[in-house]
Coordinates of C-alpha atoms and ligand atoms in Angstrom, one line a residue:
M88 CA 124.4 106.8 117.8
R89 CA 123.6 105.1 114.4
F90 CA 119.8 105.8 113.4
G91 CA 117.9 103.5 111.2
I92 CA 115.1 105.7 109.5
F93 CA 112.6 104.4 107.3
G94 CA 109.0 104.6 106.1
D95 CA 106.5 103.8 103.1
I96 CA 106.8 100.2 104.0
H97 CA 103.1 99.5 102.7
S98 CA 102.6 96.1 104.1
N99 CA 105.6 95.0 102.0
L100 CA 106.5 92.0 104.9
E101 CA 109.5 90.9 101.9
A102 CA 110.8 94.1 102.0
L103 CA 111.0 95.2 105.7
E104 CA 112.3 91.8 106.9
A105 CA 115.5 92.5 104.3
V106 CA 115.9 96.4 105.9
L107 CA 115.8 95.1 109.4
E108 CA 118.3 92.5 108.7
D109 CA 120.6 95.0 106.9
M110 CA 120.2 97.4 109.6
Q111 CA 121.5 94.5 112.4
A112 CA 124.3 93.8 109.8
Q113 CA 124.9 97.7 109.8
A114 CA 125.0 98.0 113.5
V115 CA 122.0 100.3 113.8
T116 CA 121.2 101.7 117.2
H117 CA 118.1 103.3 117.1
T118 CA 115.2 103.1 114.5
V119 CA 112.9 105.6 113.5
C120 CA 109.8 105.3 111.0
I121 CA 108.4 108.1 109.0
G122 CA 105.2 106.4 108.5
D123 CA 102.8 104.6 105.9
I124 CA 103.2 101.3 107.6
V125 CA 100.3 99.9 105.9
G126 CA 98.4 100.4 102.3
Y127 CA 99.2 99.3 98.9
N128 CA 100.6 95.4 99.7
A129 CA 99.3 92.4 101.4
N130 CA 100.5 92.4 104.7
P131 CA 99.4 95.2 106.7
R132 CA 99.1 93.4 110.1
E133 CA 102.2 91.4 110.1
C134 CA 104.7 94.8 109.2
L135 CA 102.4 96.7 112.0
E136 CA 103.5 94.4 114.7
I137 CA 107.1 94.1 113.6
V138 CA 107.4 98.2 113.9
R139 CA 105.5 98.7 117.0
A140 CA 107.8 95.7 118.4
L141 CA 111.0 98.0 117.6
G142 CA 109.8 100.3 120.5
C143 CA 110.9 102.9 117.9
P144 CA 109.3 106.9 117.3
I145 CA 106.7 106.4 114.8
V146 CA 105.1 109.6 112.7
K147 CA 101.4 108.9 110.9
G148 CA 101.2 108.6 107.0
N149 CA 98.0 109.5 105.0
H150 CA 97.6 106.0 104.4
D151 CA 97.8 105.0 108.1
E152 CA 95.3 107.8 108.6
E153 CA 93.0 106.2 105.8
A154 CA 93.7 102.5 107.2
S155 CA 92.5 103.9 111.0
E156 CA 89.4 106.0 110.2
A157 CA 85.8 104.7 109.3
R158 CA 85.0 107.7 106.9
E159 CA 84.8 107.3 103.0
V160 CA 88.1 107.2 101.9
E161 CA 89.3 110.7 99.9
H162 CA 91.4 111.6 97.1
F163 CA 93.0 108.3 96.9
N164 CA 93.1 106.8 93.3
D165 CA 91.2 103.1 92.7
M166 CA 94.3 101.1 93.2
A167 CA 95.3 103.0 97.0
L168 CA 91.5 102.6 97.4
S169 CA 90.9 99.3 96.9
A170 CA 94.5 98.5 99.1
I171 CA 92.7 100.6 101.9
R172 CA 89.7 98.7 102.1
Y173 CA 91.5 95.7 102.2
T174 CA 93.9 96.7 104.7
R175 CA 91.0 97.5 107.0
T176 CA 89.9 94.1 106.8
Q177 CA 92.8 93.0 108.0
L178 CA 93.9 95.5 111.0
T179 CA 92.5 94.7 114.6
K180 CA 90.5 97.3 116.3
E181 CA 93.2 97.6 118.4
Q182 CA 95.8 98.3 115.5
R183 CA 93.4 101.0 114.2
E184 CA 93.2 102.9 117.3
F185 CA 97.3 102.3 117.4
L186 CA 97.3 104.2 114.3
R187 CA 94.8 106.5 114.7
A188 CA 96.8 108.4 117.9
L189 CA 100.2 108.6 115.9
P190 CA 101.4 111.9 115.9
L191 CA 102.2 113.8 112.2
Q192 CA 105.1 115.2 113.4
R193 CA 108.0 114.9 116.0
P194 CA 111.4 115.4 117.2
V195 CA 114.1 112.9 117.9
N196 CA 117.0 113.4 119.6
A197 CA 118.4 116.7 118.0
F198 CA 116.1 115.9 114.4
T199 CA 113.0 116.0 113.3
V200 CA 110.7 113.6 111.4
V201 CA 107.2 114.2 109.3
H202 CA 105.6 112.0 106.6
S203 CA 104.9 114.8 104.0
T204 CA 105.5 118.4 105.1
L205 CA 106.5 120.5 108.2
D206 CA 104.6 123.4 106.9
Q207 CA 100.9 121.9 107.0
P208 CA 101.6 118.0 108.1
N209 CA 97.7 117.3 108.1
R210 CA 97.3 118.2 104.1
W211 CA 99.9 115.2 102.9
G212 CA 101.6 117.3 100.4
Y213 CA 104.2 116.3 98.3
V214 CA 107.8 117.8 98.3
F215 CA 109.2 117.5 94.9
S216 CA 110.5 120.6 94.3
C217 CA 112.9 123.4 95.7
L218 CA 109.5 125.5 96.3
E219 CA 107.9 122.9 98.1
A220 CA 110.8 122.3 100.2
E221 CA 111.0 126.3 101.0
S222 CA 107.8 126.2 102.5
S223 CA 108.3 123.3 104.9
F224 CA 112.2 124.8 106.0
Q225 CA 110.1 127.8 107.2
Y226 CA 109.1 125.5 109.8
Q227 CA 112.1 123.6 110.2
K228 CA 114.0 124.0 113.8
T229 CA 116.6 121.7 113.7
T230 CA 119.6 121.2 111.0
L231 CA 118.4 117.8 109.9
C232 CA 114.5 116.4 108.8
F233 CA 114.1 113.5 107.8
F234 CA 110.4 112.9 105.8
G235 CA 108.8 110.4 103.2
H236 CA 105.6 110.5 101.3
T237 CA 107.0 110.6 97.7
H238 CA 108.9 107.4 97.9
V239 CA 112.0 108.9 96.2
P240 CA 115.2 109.4 98.0
H241 CA 116.2 112.8 97.4
V242 CA 117.5 115.7 99.4
F243 CA 116.7 119.3 99.6
I244 CA 119.3 121.8 101.3
R245 CA 119.2 125.2 102.8
D246 CA 121.9 127.6 102.9
S247 CA 121.5 131.2 101.0
K248 CA 119.2 129.1 99.0
V249 CA 117.8 126.1 98.5
H250 CA 119.3 123.2 96.3
E251 CA 118.0 119.6 95.5
F252 CA 120.3 116.4 94.6
F253 CA 119.6 112.9 94.1
Y254 CA 122.1 111.3 96.9
K255 CA 123.9 108.2 98.4
K256 CA 125.9 109.9 101.0
I257 CA 125.8 112.9 102.4
D258 CA 128.0 114.6 104.7
I259 CA 126.4 117.0 107.1
Q260 CA 127.5 121.0 107.6
P261 CA 125.8 122.1 110.9
E262 CA 125.2 125.7 109.5
K263 CA 122.7 124.7 106.6
K264 CA 119.4 122.6 107.0
Y265 CA 118.6 119.4 105.4
F266 CA 114.9 118.2 104.3
I267 CA 115.9 114.1 103.6
N268 CA 113.6 111.9 102.0
V269 CA 114.9 108.5 103.0
G270 CA 112.9 106.8 100.0
S271 CA 110.1 103.5 100.4
V272 CA 110.9 100.3 101.8
G273 CA 108.2 99.0 100.2
Q274 CA 106.9 100.6 97.2
P275 CA 110.1 102.7 95.8
R276 CA 109.1 104.7 93.0
D277 CA 112.5 106.0 91.6
G278 CA 113.2 103.5 89.3
D279 CA 115.2 101.1 91.7
W280 CA 112.7 98.2 92.7
R281 CA 115.2 97.8 96.1
A282 CA 113.9 98.5 99.3
A283 CA 115.5 101.8 100.7
Y284 CA 115.9 103.3 104.0
V285 CA 118.8 105.5 105.4
I286 CA 121.2 105.1 108.2
Y287 CA 122.0 108.7 110.1
D288 CA 125.3 108.5 111.9
S289 CA 125.5 111.4 114.4
G290 CA 129.2 110.8 115.3
A291 CA 130.4 110.9 111.9
N292 CA 127.5 113.7 111.2
S293 CA 126.7 111.5 107.9
I294 CA 124.3 109.9 106.2
E295 CA 124.2 107.1 103.6
L296 CA 121.2 105.8 101.5
R297 CA 120.9 101.8 101.5
R298 CA 119.2 99.7 99.5
L299 CA 118.5 96.3 99.5
P300 CA 117.2 93.4 96.9
Y301 CA 114.4 91.1 98.7
D302 CA 112.1 88.4 97.4
L303 CA 109.9 90.5 95.1
A304 CA 108.0 87.3 93.5
K305 CA 107.0 86.0 97.0
A306 CA 105.5 89.5 97.8
Q307 CA 104.0 90.0 94.1
A308 CA 102.3 86.7 94.9
K309 CA 100.9 87.5 98.0
I310 CA 99.3 91.1 96.7
M311 CA 97.6 88.8 93.6
N312 CA 96.4 85.8 96.3
A313 CA 95.0 89.0 98.3
G314 CA 92.8 89.8 95.5
L315 CA 94.4 93.2 95.0
P316 CA 95.1 95.1 91.9
A317 CA 97.8 93.3 89.8
R318 CA 98.7 96.9 89.0
L319 CA 100.1 97.0 92.5
A320 CA 102.1 94.0 91.9
E321 CA 103.6 95.3 88.6
R322 CA 104.5 98.6 90.1
L323 CA 106.9 97.0 92.8
A324 CA 109.2 95.7 89.8
N325 CA 108.6 98.8 87.8
A326 CA 109.8 100.7 90.6
V327 CA 107.3 104.2 89.5
Ligands
ZN77 ZN1 103.5 106.0 101.0

């Protein structure tokens, strides 16, 4: 099976379309979404409908959670907050209920998916260091766990200790454990503006990071037309 594992789409329709087209060209057989379908960019409704239509396993991200609740938003910066307010006006009640009901983590075949961490998935902690990955590994029962949230494609590997590196391709050794960040479709933060996702080939036991250019100018124009902060449009180009 060839799994296309993607997330942190953040309402970027142009980036999502580029990724789905690449998955077809790459003969992906199954899709899995690691959350944050909405937030930041201009097309939450469209992105959510496209991802739902895939019928794939999905876990909830923190932006999906905030967009689906009626409560005051906490722990979000001004940019993220304006986008969540906009997102709430764009989604239907039924779409918000769909997001609210998503699980925080789940098994898919022989691997696990989560948006943030396995130790406290409801606290939305960021895994940037080996120490942070170590806490998550204590709860990881499968060889592979895919996650997102930081928008930086990166892998943590546990054997006798925890190592980390930036990857393009990983050959899986079943005696180790891997906590793999699949990067972000719609708002990369690793200095590369192109949409990111991974292909996990369970037959070949390998993981490949894919990067796709998309119509950046169109996505940026939509952000401006929607009255969202200009910095959100700039950020797509700077990828930080
Ligand atoms: Zn995100």
